[in-house]
Amino acid sequence: MTKKTLTDRRYLVPFVLVTLLFFLWGFARAILDVLNKHLQNEMDITITRSALIQVTTYLGYFLMAIPAGMFINRYGYRRGVVFGLMLFGVGALLFVPGAWMGTFGAFLTALFVIGCGLVFLETAANPYVTELGDPATATSRLNFSQSFNGLGGLFATFAVGQFFFGSSAGGGSVAVPYALLGVLVLIIAVVFARVQLPEISHADSEGGGLKGSRVAELLLHRPLFRFGLLALLCYEIGEISINSYFINYVTGKGWMTDDMASVVLTCALAFFMVGRFLGSWIMRTVTPVRMLLGCAVGTVVCMAVVLCDVGVVSMVALVANYLFEAIMFPTIFALALSGLGDYTKSASSLLMMTPIGGCGFLLMGLVADCVGLTLPFAIPLAGFVVVLAYALRMARAK
């Protein structure tokens, strides 16, 4: 594969603007991983009950993904982004009255609204980035943008983790970080409401004029797209469940305090971010399928080592897993959308239902509460095995 530019000069400004959105939802999703442990401490709830934080947020993704795709199909990428930012900002600000009420249900309501907003952002931004340049570099381009998702996650776990667990500010109100986030997001919504983003038209308009249900039916009859959808779901089960369970696991093992665990999780997310930048660079010369295959093998090996429960070696394998899994979401996403033309927006909305896999943390919590701290990692291992099978299938197809 010859080396090619990441994007065209004419698309540089929209590419930069949309890439900034990846930082925002990376921040919003990573907060959940420290919020989970914080509310366990503050409200004295079990791992299983605290998993409702992830379940509620990603339920918003599942329920609103197809409506988001329909909205973006009708009104375009820019309006989809603006509407998503507005929902995101309002949901974040709902944490202020939620903190005053002091009930778990109030926080879950706010998180559901945030999830609904995030799915609009991701349904618009992920496919849009793949189309801002040469199709041959679409996967590399999406990996680069997704790297800022990792940067947002890294910043969230460190800054918010220190706010919640740090010795000088331990037990800080959840309203503070969410109120600041809500104000920032609404300001960015105003910016996007005033800029012009080019809409991408396709020469192959095979999807034009068909109703959403018919397009979805046609897409699900494509074996490679269907397998890509399953692989993305299984990846989300693995990635989100590990992030959400990380602090519970390392503190439950007695290896570190909540404060130190949030710092180590930040370091793990730094590996994740580096993995995406590195993957984006490597895929300018190496095929995405080959890259996905190698990384899938890496995640399976890492999870197997964690399950062996060999102390510090398992801890190293758990952190190393972040480096291998980093390129999986954008790579599977771009591969699944490849060559779909006017089906792209509808296909993206189906793919953005997959964060419901974050509910896998609920199953991990149940296993942890009933059996032990290590066995729950069998769940992400199974997810990464499916990703490996998808990579092998795509390698044969190529």
mmCIF file of C-alpha atoms in Angstrom:
data_model
loop_
_atom_site.group_PDB
_atom_site.id
_atom_site.type_symbol
_atom_site.label_atom_id
_atom_site.label_comp_id
_atom_site.label_asym_id
_atom_site.label_seq_id
_atom_site.Cartn_x
_atom_site.Cartn_y
_atom_site.Cartn_z
ATOM 1 C CA MET A 1 0.000 0.000 0.000
ATOM 2 C CA THR A 2 1.513 3.406 -1.005
ATOM 3 C CA LYS A 3 1.678 6.285 1.463
ATOM 4 C CA LYS A 4 -1.195 8.772 1.027
ATOM 5 C CA THR A 5 -2.311 12.030 2.664
ATOM 6 C CA LEU A 6 -4.797 11.808 5.521
ATOM 7 C CA THR A 7 -7.330 14.262 4.054
ATOM 8 C CA ASP A 8 -7.767 16.703 1.151
ATOM 9 C CA ARG A 9 -6.902 20.373 1.666
ATOM 10 C CA ARG A 10 -10.488 21.413 0.889
ATOM 11 C CA TYR A 11 -11.723 19.266 3.797
ATOM 12 C CA LEU A 12 -9.063 20.339 6.321
ATOM 13 C CA VAL A 13 -11.206 22.799 8.334
ATOM 14 C CA PRO A 14 -14.259 20.515 8.715
ATOM 15 C CA PHE A 15 -11.907 17.616 9.500
ATOM 16 C CA VAL A 16 -10.308 19.590 12.352
ATOM 17 C CA LEU A 17 -13.661 20.815 13.710
ATOM 18 C CA VAL A 18 -15.310 17.402 13.678
ATOM 19 C CA THR A 19 -12.213 15.758 15.171
ATOM 20 C CA LEU A 20 -12.589 18.048 18.202
ATOM 21 C CA LEU A 21 -15.961 16.389 18.875
ATOM 22 C CA PHE A 22 -14.203 13.071 19.436
ATOM 23 C CA PHE A 23 -12.442 14.589 22.454
ATOM 24 C CA LEU A 24 -15.803 15.605 23.947
ATOM 25 C CA TRP A 25 -17.509 12.238 23.838
ATOM 26 C CA GLY A 26 -14.323 10.474 24.893
ATOM 27 C CA PHE A 27 -14.379 12.683 27.996
ATOM 28 C CA ALA A 28 -18.084 12.026 28.608
ATOM 29 C CA ARG A 29 -17.767 8.253 28.313
ATOM 30 C CA ALA A 30 -14.614 8.006 30.423
ATOM 31 C CA ILE A 31 -16.179 9.954 33.307
ATOM 32 C CA LEU A 32 -18.480 6.969 33.777
ATOM 33 C CA ASP A 33 -15.534 4.780 34.765
ATOM 34 C CA VAL A 34 -14.683 6.953 37.784
ATOM 35 C CA LEU A 35 -18.291 8.018 38.468
ATOM 36 C CA ASN A 36 -19.129 4.342 38.885
ATOM 37 C CA LYS A 37 -16.680 3.821 41.754
ATOM 38 C CA HIS A 38 -17.412 7.257 43.252
ATOM 39 C CA LEU A 39 -21.141 6.545 43.592
ATOM 40 C CA GLN A 40 -20.384 3.105 45.035
ATOM 41 C CA ASN A 41 -18.466 4.898 47.794
ATOM 42 C CA GLU A 42 -20.865 7.812 48.282
ATOM 43 C CA MET A 43 -24.179 5.941 48.032
ATOM 44 C CA ASP A 44 -22.997 2.560 49.390
ATOM 45 C CA ILE A 45 -24.189 0.526 46.394
ATOM 46 C CA THR A 46 -22.868 -2.749 44.937
ATOM 47 C CA ILE A 47 -20.885 -3.147 41.710
ATOM 48 C CA THR A 48 -23.986 -4.663 40.125
ATOM 49 C CA ARG A 49 -26.211 -1.703 40.982
ATOM 50 C CA SER A 50 -23.612 0.857 39.988
ATOM 51 C CA ALA A 51 -23.461 -0.865 36.582
ATOM 52 C CA LEU A 52 -26.826 0.791 35.887
ATOM 53 C CA ILE A 53 -24.744 3.916 35.160
ATOM 54 C CA GLN A 54 -23.369 2.239 32.044
ATOM 55 C CA VAL A 55 -26.625 0.456 31.248
ATOM 56 C CA THR A 56 -28.645 3.690 31.305
ATOM 57 C CA THR A 57 -26.158 5.689 29.246
ATOM 58 C CA TYR A 58 -25.726 3.048 26.565
ATOM 59 C CA LEU A 59 -29.453 2.328 26.504
ATOM 60 C CA GLY A 60 -29.733 5.878 25.163
ATOM 61 C CA TYR A 61 -27.397 4.853 22.336
ATOM 62 C CA PHE A 62 -29.455 1.764 21.552
ATOM 63 C CA LEU A 63 -32.858 3.483 21.554
ATOM 64 C CA MET A 64 -31.802 6.634 19.694
ATOM 65 C CA ALA A 65 -29.323 5.271 17.135
ATOM 66 C CA ILE A 66 -31.867 4.653 14.364
ATOM 67 C CA PRO A 67 -33.797 7.935 15.031
ATOM 68 C CA ALA A 68 -30.419 9.710 14.935
ATOM 69 C CA GLY A 69 -29.658 8.137 11.563
ATOM 70 C CA MET A 70 -33.064 9.180 10.205
ATOM 71 C CA PHE A 71 -32.546 12.746 11.479
ATOM 72 C CA ILE A 72 -29.080 12.966 9.882
ATOM 73 C CA ASN A 73 -30.351 11.458 6.619
ATOM 74 C CA ARG A 74 -32.984 14.195 6.435
ATOM 75 C CA TYR A 75 -31.193 17.236 7.859
ATOM 76 C CA GLY A 76 -27.514 16.490 7.261
ATOM 77 C CA TYR A 77 -24.382 15.986 9.325
ATOM 78 C CA ARG A 78 -24.105 19.531 10.734
ATOM 79 C CA ARG A 79 -27.623 19.671 12.169
ATOM 80 C CA GLY A 80 -27.105 16.185 13.591
ATOM 81 C CA VAL A 81 -23.999 17.425 15.390
ATOM 82 C CA VAL A 82 -25.749 20.547 16.725
ATOM 83 C CA PHE A 83 -28.759 18.602 17.999
ATOM 84 C CA GLY A 84 -26.490 16.030 19.636
ATOM 85 C CA LEU A 85 -24.459 18.757 21.345
ATOM 86 C CA MET A 86 -27.630 20.369 22.680
ATOM 87 C CA LEU A 87 -28.886 17.097 24.177
ATOM 88 C CA PHE A 88 -25.414 16.377 25.571
ATOM 89 C CA GLY A 89 -25.200 19.829 27.203
ATOM 90 C CA VAL A 90 -28.693 19.687 28.702
ATOM 91 C CA GLY A 91 -28.075 16.200 30.093
ATOM 92 C CA ALA A 92 -24.828 17.334 31.728
ATOM 93 C CA LEU A 93 -26.535 20.336 33.330
ATOM 94 C CA LEU A 94 -29.248 18.032 34.725
ATOM 95 C CA PHE A 95 -26.599 16.808 37.175
ATOM 96 C CA VAL A 96 -27.014 20.101 39.062
ATOM 97 C CA PRO A 97 -30.636 19.449 40.148
ATOM 98 C CA GLY A 98 -29.738 15.744 40.367
ATOM 99 C CA ALA A 99 -27.069 16.481 42.986
ATOM 100 C CA TRP A 100 -29.569 18.629 44.905
ATOM 101 C CA MET A 101 -32.118 15.751 44.870
ATOM 102 C CA GLY A 102 -29.396 13.277 45.874
ATOM 103 C CA THR A 103 -31.046 10.215 44.335
ATOM 104 C CA PHE A 104 -29.465 7.578 42.119
ATOM 105 C CA GLY A 105 -32.457 7.743 39.765
ATOM 106 C CA ALA A 106 -31.896 11.461 39.108
ATOM 107 C CA PHE A 107 -28.327 10.794 38.011
ATOM 108 C CA LEU A 108 -29.461 7.944 35.763
ATOM 109 C CA THR A 109 -32.011 10.238 34.080
ATOM 110 C CA ALA A 110 -29.301 12.796 33.306
ATOM 111 C CA LEU A 111 -27.008 10.076 31.956
ATOM 112 C CA PHE A 112 -29.764 8.763 29.668
ATOM 113 C CA VAL A 113 -30.159 12.240 28.120
ATOM 114 C CA ILE A 114 -26.379 12.467 27.676
ATOM 115 C CA GLY A 115 -26.366 9.051 25.972
ATOM 116 C CA CYS A 116 -29.073 10.226 23.564
ATOM 117 C CA GLY A 117 -26.973 13.271 22.702
ATOM 118 C CA LEU A 118 -23.763 11.301 22.251
ATOM 119 C CA VAL A 119 -25.337 8.893 19.779
ATOM 120 C CA PHE A 120 -26.290 11.834 17.527
ATOM 121 C CA LEU A 121 -22.689 13.081 17.679
ATOM 122 C CA GLU A 122 -21.145 9.702 16.953
ATOM 123 C CA THR A 123 -23.645 8.742 14.248
ATOM 124 C CA ALA A 124 -22.805 11.977 12.432
ATOM 125 C CA ALA A 125 -19.077 12.324 13.103
ATOM 126 C CA ASN A 126 -17.807 8.756 12.580
ATOM 127 C CA PRO A 127 -19.015 8.279 8.982
ATOM 128 C CA TYR A 128 -18.437 11.946 8.135
ATOM 129 C CA VAL A 129 -14.728 11.668 8.928
ATOM 130 C CA THR A 130 -14.396 8.576 6.735
ATOM 131 C CA GLU A 131 -15.681 10.615 3.783
ATOM 132 C CA LEU A 132 -13.461 13.698 4.174
ATOM 133 C CA GLY A 133 -10.801 12.524 1.738
ATOM 134 C CA ASP A 134 -9.535 9.550 -0.243
ATOM 135 C CA PRO A 135 -11.535 6.360 0.517
ATOM 136 C CA ALA A 136 -8.211 4.470 0.677
ATOM 137 C CA THR A 137 -7.246 6.436 3.814
ATOM 138 C CA ALA A 138 -10.695 6.381 5.441
ATOM 139 C CA THR A 139 -9.688 3.882 8.137
ATOM 140 C CA SER A 140 -6.470 5.734 8.930
ATOM 141 C CA ARG A 141 -8.367 9.044 9.060
ATOM 142 C CA LEU A 142 -10.976 7.682 11.455
ATOM 143 C CA ASN A 143 -8.270 6.179 13.671
ATOM 144 C CA PHE A 144 -6.556 9.581 13.836
ATOM 145 C CA SER A 145 -9.796 11.341 14.836
ATOM 146 C CA GLN A 146 -10.621 8.586 17.308
ATOM 147 C CA SER A 147 -7.216 9.213 18.930
ATOM 148 C CA PHE A 148 -8.691 12.426 20.345
ATOM 149 C CA ASN A 149 -11.447 10.300 21.826
ATOM 150 C CA GLY A 150 -8.677 8.574 23.798
ATOM 151 C CA LEU A 151 -7.184 11.942 24.772
ATOM 152 C CA GLY A 152 -10.564 13.026 26.152
ATOM 153 C CA GLY A 153 -10.837 9.794 28.124
ATOM 154 C CA LEU A 154 -7.342 10.229 29.535
ATOM 155 C CA PHE A 155 -8.094 13.779 30.681
ATOM 156 C CA ALA A 156 -11.434 12.729 32.220
ATOM 157 C CA THR A 157 -10.101 9.859 34.314
ATOM 158 C CA PHE A 158 -7.199 11.936 35.636
ATOM 159 C CA ALA A 159 -8.918 15.280 36.304
ATOM 160 C CA VAL A 160 -12.277 13.925 37.489
ATOM 161 C CA GLY A 161 -10.621 10.996 39.264
ATOM 162 C CA GLN A 162 -8.460 13.382 41.277
ATOM 163 C CA PHE A 163 -11.519 15.518 42.016
ATOM 164 C CA PHE A 164 -13.490 12.510 43.303
ATOM 165 C CA PHE A 165 -10.722 10.530 45.006
ATOM 166 C CA GLY A 166 -7.855 12.964 45.680
ATOM 167 C CA SER A 167 -6.992 13.483 49.349
ATOM 168 C CA SER A 168 -7.659 17.219 49.267
ATOM 169 C CA ALA A 169 -10.908 17.086 47.318
ATOM 170 C CA GLY A 170 -12.221 13.585 47.950
ATOM 171 C CA GLY A 171 -15.962 13.226 47.763
ATOM 172 C CA GLY A 172 -16.409 16.229 45.457
ATOM 173 C CA SER A 173 -19.913 16.841 44.137
ATOM 174 C CA VAL A 174 -20.700 15.192 40.801
ATOM 175 C CA ALA A 175 -22.482 18.419 39.794
ATOM 176 C CA VAL A 176 -19.222 20.359 39.397
ATOM 177 C CA PRO A 177 -17.520 18.509 36.497
ATOM 178 C CA TYR A 178 -20.815 17.933 34.709
ATOM 179 C CA ALA A 179 -21.912 21.579 35.035
ATOM 180 C CA LEU A 180 -18.608 22.759 33.559
ATOM 181 C CA LEU A 181 -18.891 20.180 30.781
ATOM 182 C CA GLY A 182 -22.496 21.173 30.023
ATOM 183 C CA VAL A 183 -21.647 24.865 29.627
ATOM 184 C CA LEU A 184 -18.665 24.066 27.359
ATOM 185 C CA VAL A 185 -20.723 21.730 25.175
ATOM 186 C CA LEU A 186 -23.523 24.273 24.690
ATOM 187 C CA ILE A 187 -20.970 26.916 23.649
ATOM 188 C CA ILE A 188 -19.555 24.477 21.076
ATOM 189 C CA ALA A 189 -23.125 23.805 19.853
ATOM 190 C CA VAL A 190 -23.476 27.529 19.102
ATOM 191 C CA VAL A 191 -20.197 27.445 17.145
ATOM 192 C CA PHE A 192 -21.327 24.488 15.041
ATOM 193 C CA ALA A 193 -24.695 26.128 14.444
ATOM 194 C CA ARG A 194 -22.871 29.015 12.751
ATOM 195 C CA VAL A 195 -20.320 27.140 10.610
ATOM 196 C CA GLN A 196 -20.878 25.439 7.287
ATOM 197 C CA LEU A 197 -19.849 21.801 6.915
ATOM 198 C CA PRO A 198 -19.855 20.369 3.379
ATOM 199 C CA GLU A 199 -22.359 17.584 2.829
ATOM 200 C CA ILE A 200 -20.895 14.607 0.961
ATOM 201 C CA SER A 201 -22.787 13.354 -2.091
ATOM 202 C CA HIS A 202 -22.258 9.920 -3.648
ATOM 203 C CA ALA A 203 -22.141 8.863 -7.266
ATOM 204 C CA ASP A 204 -23.674 5.527 -6.295
ATOM 205 C CA SER A 205 -27.131 6.439 -5.089
ATOM 206 C CA GLU A 206 -28.508 2.956 -4.709
ATOM 207 C CA GLY A 207 -29.969 3.847 -1.339
ATOM 208 C CA GLY A 208 -31.819 6.916 -2.582
ATOM 209 C CA GLY A 209 -35.592 6.885 -2.181
ATOM 210 C CA LEU A 210 -35.767 3.763 -0.051
ATOM 211 C CA LYS A 211 -37.426 3.835 3.350
ATOM 212 C CA GLY A 212 -35.266 3.363 6.456
ATOM 213 C CA SER A 213 -36.679 -0.066 7.269
ATOM 214 C CA ARG A 214 -35.982 -1.295 3.726
ATOM 215 C CA VAL A 215 -32.407 0.056 3.829
ATOM 216 C CA ALA A 216 -31.816 -1.638 7.190
ATOM 217 C CA GLU A 217 -33.152 -4.907 5.772
ATOM 218 C CA LEU A 218 -30.849 -4.668 2.755
ATOM 219 C CA LEU A 219 -27.846 -3.886 4.944
ATOM 220 C CA LEU A 220 -28.510 -6.804 7.281
ATOM 221 C CA HIS A 221 -28.616 -9.118 4.271
ATOM 222 C CA ARG A 222 -24.987 -8.240 3.526
ATOM 223 C CA PRO A 223 -22.942 -10.915 5.344
ATOM 224 C CA LEU A 224 -19.805 -8.787 5.798
ATOM 225 C CA PHE A 225 -21.770 -5.831 7.158
ATOM 226 C CA ARG A 226 -23.719 -8.134 9.475
ATOM 227 C CA PHE A 227 -20.485 -9.699 10.751
ATOM 228 C CA GLY A 228 -18.992 -6.208 11.172
ATOM 229 C CA LEU A 229 -22.001 -5.164 13.238
ATOM 230 C CA LEU A 230 -21.571 -8.226 15.479
ATOM 231 C CA ALA A 231 -17.816 -7.652 15.797
ATOM 232 C CA LEU A 232 -18.338 -4.017 16.768
ATOM 233 C CA LEU A 233 -20.897 -5.033 19.401
ATOM 234 C CA CYS A 234 -18.491 -7.600 20.845
ATOM 235 C CA TYR A 235 -15.671 -5.056 20.846
ATOM 236 C CA GLU A 236 -17.848 -2.610 22.789
ATOM 237 C CA ILE A 237 -18.665 -5.344 25.309
ATOM 238 C CA GLY A 238 -14.952 -5.889 25.843
ATOM 239 C CA GLU A 239 -13.713 -2.300 25.848
ATOM 240 C CA ILE A 240 -16.464 -0.623 27.905
ATOM 241 C CA SER A 241 -16.704 -3.488 30.403
ATOM 242 C CA ILE A 242 -12.950 -3.442 31.053
ATOM 243 C CA ASN A 243 -12.897 0.342 31.507
ATOM 244 C CA SER A 244 -15.848 0.250 33.887
ATOM 245 C CA TYR A 245 -14.502 -2.685 35.893
ATOM 246 C CA PHE A 246 -10.853 -1.550 36.034
ATOM 247 C CA ILE A 247 -10.952 0.446 39.293
ATOM 248 C CA ASN A 248 -13.153 -2.141 41.017
ATOM 249 C CA TYR A 249 -10.729 -4.916 40.018
ATOM 250 C CA VAL A 250 -7.426 -3.349 41.061
ATOM 251 C CA THR A 251 -8.802 -1.947 44.328
ATOM 252 C CA GLY A 252 -10.653 -5.184 45.111
ATOM 253 C CA LYS A 253 -7.366 -7.062 44.688
ATOM 254 C CA GLY A 254 -5.843 -4.727 47.260
ATOM 255 C CA TRP A 255 -3.182 -3.530 44.815
ATOM 256 C CA MET A 256 -3.967 0.203 45.194
ATOM 257 C CA THR A 257 -6.335 2.879 46.514
ATOM 258 C CA ASP A 258 -9.187 4.453 44.538
ATOM 259 C CA ASP A 259 -7.041 7.534 43.930
ATOM 260 C CA MET A 260 -4.071 5.536 42.629
ATOM 261 C CA ALA A 261 -6.399 3.305 40.571
ATOM 262 C CA SER A 262 -7.791 6.334 38.725
ATOM 263 C CA VAL A 263 -4.207 7.430 37.941
ATOM 264 C CA VAL A 264 -3.293 3.953 36.646
ATOM 265 C CA LEU A 265 -6.486 3.889 34.551
ATOM 266 C CA THR A 266 -5.366 7.240 33.119
ATOM 267 C CA CYS A 267 -2.022 5.649 32.199
ATOM 268 C CA ALA A 268 -3.858 2.745 30.564
ATOM 269 C CA LEU A 269 -5.931 5.217 28.523
ATOM 270 C CA ALA A 270 -2.672 6.930 27.543
ATOM 271 C CA PHE A 271 -1.615 3.583 26.036
ATOM 272 C CA PHE A 272 -5.011 3.522 24.305
ATOM 273 C CA MET A 273 -4.477 7.000 22.844
ATOM 274 C CA VAL A 274 -0.929 6.168 21.725
ATOM 275 C CA GLY A 275 -2.274 2.984 20.145
ATOM 276 C CA ARG A 276 -4.698 4.983 18.010
ATOM 277 C CA PHE A 277 -2.151 7.562 16.878
ATOM 278 C CA LEU A 278 0.350 4.797 16.163
ATOM 279 C CA GLY A 279 -2.263 2.687 14.399
ATOM 280 C CA SER A 280 -3.323 5.647 12.236
ATOM 281 C CA TRP A 281 0.302 6.149 11.190
ATOM 282 C CA ILE A 282 0.984 2.445 10.553
ATOM 283 C CA MET A 283 -2.165 2.034 8.468
ATOM 284 C CA ARG A 284 -0.864 4.522 5.940
ATOM 285 C CA THR A 285 1.381 1.677 4.743
ATOM 286 C CA VAL A 286 -0.188 -1.480 6.272
ATOM 287 C CA THR A 287 -3.682 -2.693 5.385
ATOM 288 C CA PRO A 288 -6.362 -2.115 8.068
ATOM 289 C CA VAL A 289 -7.378 -5.788 7.957
ATOM 290 C CA ARG A 290 -3.853 -6.970 8.720
ATOM 291 C CA MET A 291 -3.576 -4.417 11.535
ATOM 292 C CA LEU A 292 -6.906 -5.535 13.010
ATOM 293 C CA LEU A 293 -5.861 -9.185 12.849
ATOM 294 C CA GLY A 294 -2.615 -8.598 14.746
ATOM 295 C CA CYS A 295 -4.289 -6.461 17.418
ATOM 296 C CA ALA A 296 -7.112 -8.980 17.882
ATOM 297 C CA VAL A 297 -4.550 -11.695 18.623
ATOM 298 C CA GLY A 298 -2.941 -9.323 21.142
ATOM 299 C CA THR A 299 -6.202 -8.683 23.034
ATOM 300 C CA VAL A 300 -7.059 -12.385 23.221
ATOM 301 C CA VAL A 301 -3.617 -13.182 24.646
ATOM 302 C CA CYS A 302 -3.818 -10.327 27.173
ATOM 303 C CA MET A 303 -7.247 -11.364 28.456
ATOM 304 C CA ALA A 304 -6.112 -14.986 28.750
ATOM 305 C CA VAL A 305 -3.168 -13.860 30.907
ATOM 306 C CA VAL A 306 -5.482 -11.767 33.120
ATOM 307 C CA LEU A 307 -7.717 -14.798 33.633
ATOM 308 C CA CYS A 308 -4.679 -16.836 34.736
ATOM 309 C CA ASP A 309 -4.535 -14.474 37.754
ATOM 310 C CA VAL A 310 -0.748 -14.300 38.068
ATOM 311 C CA GLY A 311 -0.410 -11.090 40.066
ATOM 312 C CA VAL A 312 1.676 -8.317 38.549
ATOM 313 C CA VAL A 313 1.883 -10.154 35.200
ATOM 314 C CA SER A 314 -1.916 -10.011 34.936
ATOM 315 C CA MET A 315 -1.816 -6.316 35.798
ATOM 316 C CA VAL A 316 0.703 -5.670 33.006
ATOM 317 C CA ALA A 317 -1.421 -7.688 30.560
ATOM 318 C CA LEU A 318 -4.525 -5.706 31.519
ATOM 319 C CA VAL A 319 -2.797 -2.389 30.776
ATOM 320 C CA ALA A 320 -1.165 -3.746 27.595
ATOM 321 C CA ASN A 321 -4.618 -4.734 26.337
ATOM 322 C CA TYR A 322 -5.419 -1.012 25.932
ATOM 323 C CA LEU A 323 -2.649 -0.679 23.341
ATOM 324 C CA PHE A 324 -3.983 -3.590 21.274
ATOM 325 C CA GLU A 325 -7.684 -2.699 21.435
ATOM 326 C CA ALA A 326 -7.114 0.952 20.523
ATOM 327 C CA ILE A 327 -7.596 0.667 16.762
ATOM 328 C CA MET A 328 -10.491 -1.781 16.851
ATOM 329 C CA PHE A 329 -13.550 0.479 16.931
ATOM 330 C CA PRO A 330 -12.580 2.872 14.128
ATOM 331 C CA THR A 331 -11.102 0.074 12.020
ATOM 332 C CA ILE A 332 -14.149 -2.208 12.252
ATOM 333 C CA PHE A 333 -16.436 0.799 11.781
ATOM 334 C CA ALA A 334 -14.653 1.957 8.612
ATOM 335 C CA LEU A 335 -14.410 -1.579 7.191
ATOM 336 C CA ALA A 336 -18.130 -2.150 7.766
ATOM 337 C CA LEU A 337 -19.011 1.125 5.957
ATOM 338 C CA SER A 338 -16.643 0.546 3.050
ATOM 339 C CA GLY A 339 -18.358 0.861 -0.330
ATOM 340 C CA LEU A 340 -21.876 1.461 1.024
ATOM 341 C CA GLY A 341 -22.392 4.802 -0.758
ATOM 342 C CA ASP A 342 -25.794 6.326 0.073
ATOM 343 C CA TYR A 343 -26.329 3.558 2.612
ATOM 344 C CA THR A 344 -23.551 5.085 4.750
ATOM 345 C CA LYS A 345 -25.700 7.209 7.098
ATOM 346 C CA SER A 346 -28.219 4.418 7.696
ATOM 347 C CA ALA A 347 -25.443 1.885 8.207
ATOM 348 C CA SER A 348 -23.754 4.224 10.676
ATOM 349 C CA SER A 349 -26.930 4.462 12.750
ATOM 350 C CA LEU A 350 -27.085 0.662 12.968
ATOM 351 C CA LEU A 351 -23.424 0.484 13.971
ATOM 352 C CA MET A 352 -23.984 3.131 16.643
ATOM 353 C CA MET A 353 -26.445 0.815 18.398
ATOM 354 C CA THR A 354 -23.467 -1.315 19.433
ATOM 355 C CA PRO A 355 -22.419 0.708 22.534
ATOM 356 C CA ILE A 356 -25.314 -1.130 24.201
ATOM 357 C CA GLY A 357 -22.521 -3.676 24.649
ATOM 358 C CA GLY A 358 -21.492 -1.507 27.607
ATOM 359 C CA CYS A 359 -24.270 -3.281 29.473
ATOM 360 C CA GLY A 360 -21.860 -6.218 29.562
ATOM 361 C CA PHE A 361 -20.434 -4.523 32.649
ATOM 362 C CA LEU A 362 -23.683 -5.420 34.426
ATOM 363 C CA LEU A 363 -22.901 -9.097 33.791
ATOM 364 C CA MET A 364 -19.309 -8.574 34.947
ATOM 365 C CA GLY A 365 -20.631 -6.969 38.129
ATOM 366 C CA LEU A 366 -22.973 -9.886 38.791
ATOM 367 C CA VAL A 367 -20.150 -12.395 38.316
ATOM 368 C CA ALA A 368 -17.806 -10.337 40.524
ATOM 369 C CA ASP A 369 -20.372 -10.000 43.324
ATOM 370 C CA CYS A 370 -21.274 -13.709 43.213
ATOM 371 C CA VAL A 371 -18.077 -15.543 42.198
ATOM 372 C CA GLY A 372 -14.919 -13.448 42.386
ATOM 373 C CA LEU A 373 -12.936 -10.593 40.890
ATOM 374 C CA THR A 374 -11.044 -12.417 38.121
ATOM 375 C CA LEU A 375 -13.611 -14.601 36.340
ATOM 376 C CA PRO A 376 -15.561 -11.596 34.915
ATOM 377 C CA PHE A 377 -12.746 -11.087 32.390
ATOM 378 C CA ALA A 378 -14.034 -14.149 30.534
ATOM 379 C CA ILE A 379 -16.731 -11.822 29.145
ATOM 380 C CA PRO A 380 -14.388 -9.394 27.319
ATOM 381 C CA LEU A 381 -12.245 -12.362 26.250
ATOM 382 C CA ALA A 382 -15.256 -13.834 24.435
ATOM 383 C CA GLY A 383 -15.871 -10.462 22.776
ATOM 384 C CA PHE A 384 -12.301 -10.192 21.489
ATOM 385 C CA VAL A 385 -12.450 -13.747 20.143
ATOM 386 C CA VAL A 386 -15.366 -12.652 17.930
ATOM 387 C CA VAL A 387 -13.332 -9.650 16.740
ATOM 388 C CA LEU A 388 -10.488 -12.039 15.867
ATOM 389 C CA ALA A 389 -12.915 -14.205 13.877
ATOM 390 C CA TYR A 390 -14.119 -11.097 11.995
ATOM 391 C CA ALA A 391 -10.521 -10.085 11.188
ATOM 392 C CA LEU A 392 -9.835 -13.575 9.823
ATOM 393 C CA ARG A 393 -13.007 -13.442 7.720
ATOM 394 C CA MET A 394 -12.095 -10.026 6.301
ATOM 395 C CA ALA A 395 -8.563 -11.236 5.561
ATOM 396 C CA ARG A 396 -10.011 -14.087 3.490
ATOM 397 C CA ALA A 397 -12.421 -11.689 1.738
ATOM 398 C CA LYS A 398 -9.580 -9.313 0.836
#
